Coordinates of C-alpha atoms in Angstrom, one line a residue:
K1 CA 137.4 161.1 248.5
A2 CA 140.3 163.5 248.5
I3 CA 141.4 162.3 251.9
K4 CA 140.3 158.7 251.8
S5 CA 139.9 157.3 248.3
D6 CA 138.2 154.1 249.3
I7 CA 135.5 155.8 251.4
K8 CA 132.0 154.4 251.1
G9 CA 128.7 156.2 251.6
V10 CA 125.0 155.5 251.4
L11 CA 122.4 158.0 250.2
L12 CA 118.9 157.2 251.3
V13 CA 116.4 159.3 249.4
D14 CA 112.7 159.9 250.1
G15 CA 110.2 158.4 247.7
D16 CA 109.4 161.8 246.3
N17 CA 112.8 161.6 244.5
R18 CA 111.8 158.7 242.4
S19 CA 112.2 160.7 239.2
L20 CA 115.9 161.4 239.9
S21 CA 118.2 158.9 238.1
D22 CA 121.1 157.4 240.1
H23 CA 123.4 159.1 237.5
E24 CA 122.2 162.5 238.6
I25 CA 123.0 161.9 242.3
G26 CA 125.6 159.2 242.2
A27 CA 129.3 159.1 242.8
D28 CA 132.0 156.4 243.1
G29 CA 131.6 154.5 246.3
L30 CA 128.1 155.8 246.9
T31 CA 125.3 153.3 247.3
I32 CA 121.9 154.9 246.5
I33 CA 118.7 153.5 248.0
G34 CA 115.3 155.0 248.4
W35 CA 112.2 154.7 250.4
N36 CA 109.1 153.2 248.8
R37 CA 106.9 155.6 250.8
Y38 CA 106.9 159.3 250.0
E39 CA 109.0 160.4 253.0
I40 CA 110.5 158.8 256.1
E41 CA 107.7 160.3 258.3
N42 CA 105.3 158.0 256.4
Y43 CA 106.8 155.1 258.3
L44 CA 105.5 156.6 261.6
L45 CA 101.9 156.2 260.5
H46 CA 101.0 153.3 262.6
P47 CA 97.7 154.0 264.4
N48 CA 98.6 152.2 267.6
A49 CA 102.0 153.9 267.9
L50 CA 100.4 157.3 267.2
L51 CA 97.8 156.7 269.9
R52 CA 100.5 155.8 272.4
F53 CA 102.4 158.9 271.4
V54 CA 99.3 161.1 271.9
Q55 CA 98.7 159.4 275.3
A56 CA 102.3 160.1 276.4
C57 CA 102.1 163.8 275.5
V58 CA 100.7 166.4 277.8
S59 CA 97.6 167.8 276.2
T60 CA 95.4 170.7 276.9
R61 CA 92.5 168.9 275.2
E62 CA 90.2 166.6 277.1
N63 CA 90.5 163.0 275.8
P64 CA 93.2 163.6 273.2
E65 CA 93.3 159.9 272.4
R66 CA 89.7 160.0 271.2
A67 CA 90.4 163.1 269.1
A68 CA 93.4 161.4 267.6
Q69 CA 91.5 158.2 266.9
D70 CA 88.6 160.2 265.3
F71 CA 91.0 162.1 263.1
M72 CA 92.8 158.9 262.0
H73 CA 89.5 157.2 261.2
A74 CA 88.4 160.2 259.1
E75 CA 91.7 160.7 257.3
L76 CA 93.3 157.2 256.9
P77 CA 91.9 154.7 254.4
P78 CA 90.4 151.6 256.1
A79 CA 93.1 149.4 254.6
V80 CA 95.8 151.5 256.3
L81 CA 94.0 151.4 259.6
S82 CA 93.6 147.6 259.5
N83 CA 97.1 146.8 258.2
P84 CA 99.5 149.7 258.4
L85 CA 102.6 147.6 257.6
E86 CA 101.4 146.7 254.1
D87 CA 102.3 148.6 251.0
H88 CA 99.5 151.1 250.4
A89 CA 99.4 153.7 247.6
F90 CA 98.2 156.2 250.2
L91 CA 101.4 155.8 252.3
N92 CA 103.5 156.0 249.2
S93 CA 102.0 159.3 248.1
I94 CA 101.0 161.4 251.1
R95 CA 103.4 163.9 252.6
A96 CA 102.9 162.8 256.2
S97 CA 105.1 165.5 257.7
K98 CA 103.0 168.3 256.1
D99 CA 99.6 166.8 255.2
F100 CA 98.8 164.4 258.0
L101 CA 100.9 164.6 261.2
P102 CA 100.5 168.3 261.9
Q103 CA 96.7 168.1 261.6
L104 CA 96.6 165.0 263.8
F105 CA 98.5 166.7 266.5
R106 CA 96.5 169.9 266.2
A107 CA 93.2 167.8 266.5
S108 CA 94.7 166.2 269.6
G109 CA 95.8 169.5 271.2
I110 CA 99.5 168.6 271.0
E111 CA 102.2 171.1 270.0
I112 CA 105.1 169.4 268.4
S113 CA 107.6 170.4 265.7
K114 CA 108.8 168.2 262.8
N115 CA 112.2 167.9 264.4
E116 CA 110.5 166.1 267.4
Y117 CA 108.8 163.4 265.2
Y118 CA 111.5 160.9 266.2
E119 CA 109.7 160.7 269.6
I120 CA 106.8 159.0 267.7
A121 CA 109.3 156.3 266.7
A122 CA 110.3 155.8 270.3
Q123 CA 106.7 154.8 271.0
M124 CA 106.8 152.1 268.4
N125 CA 106.9 148.4 269.2
P126 CA 109.3 146.3 267.1
A127 CA 106.2 144.6 265.4
E128 CA 105.0 148.0 264.3
I129 CA 108.1 148.9 262.4
P130 CA 107.7 148.2 258.6
Q131 CA 110.1 145.6 257.3
E132 CA 111.4 148.1 254.7
V133 CA 112.9 150.2 257.5
V134 CA 114.8 147.2 258.9
D135 CA 115.9 146.2 255.4
K136 CA 117.2 149.8 254.7
L137 CA 119.1 149.9 258.0
D138 CA 120.6 146.5 257.2
T139 CA 121.7 147.7 253.8
I140 CA 123.4 150.8 255.3
A141 CA 125.2 148.6 257.9
S142 CA 126.4 146.1 255.4
T143 CA 127.5 148.7 252.9
L144 CA 129.5 150.6 255.5
G145 CA 130.8 147.4 257.2
I146 CA 129.2 148.1 260.5

């Protein structure tokens, strides 16, 4: 602001920050938007994309896809498994980056760190990307004039 007074910005907060008021984190020229789901990693929880990711990884475990599928069927609610793009309370409350994805990869025999989770998104087909992600990116682009 000191250098460019008309600068614009967008703050995209995780769903775990629902209790913060815009006043607490706001500033002039700053558009504040938030994810409905607990954290951005929750948008990676599409069973088909996760299975493709597991298949693409080198694994020391025999049949890592079966292990991943078994884990997802045990840990994900049936409604999430059948329609992962819908709004589910489970996806809005779970900490996927700590409480789901590490366990899935461990069960599949895959070693991956959180900073590599973007590689899961690279396995997603456009039809597997939740509309909210597209909407938030459109909001960022329009706000910043991109």
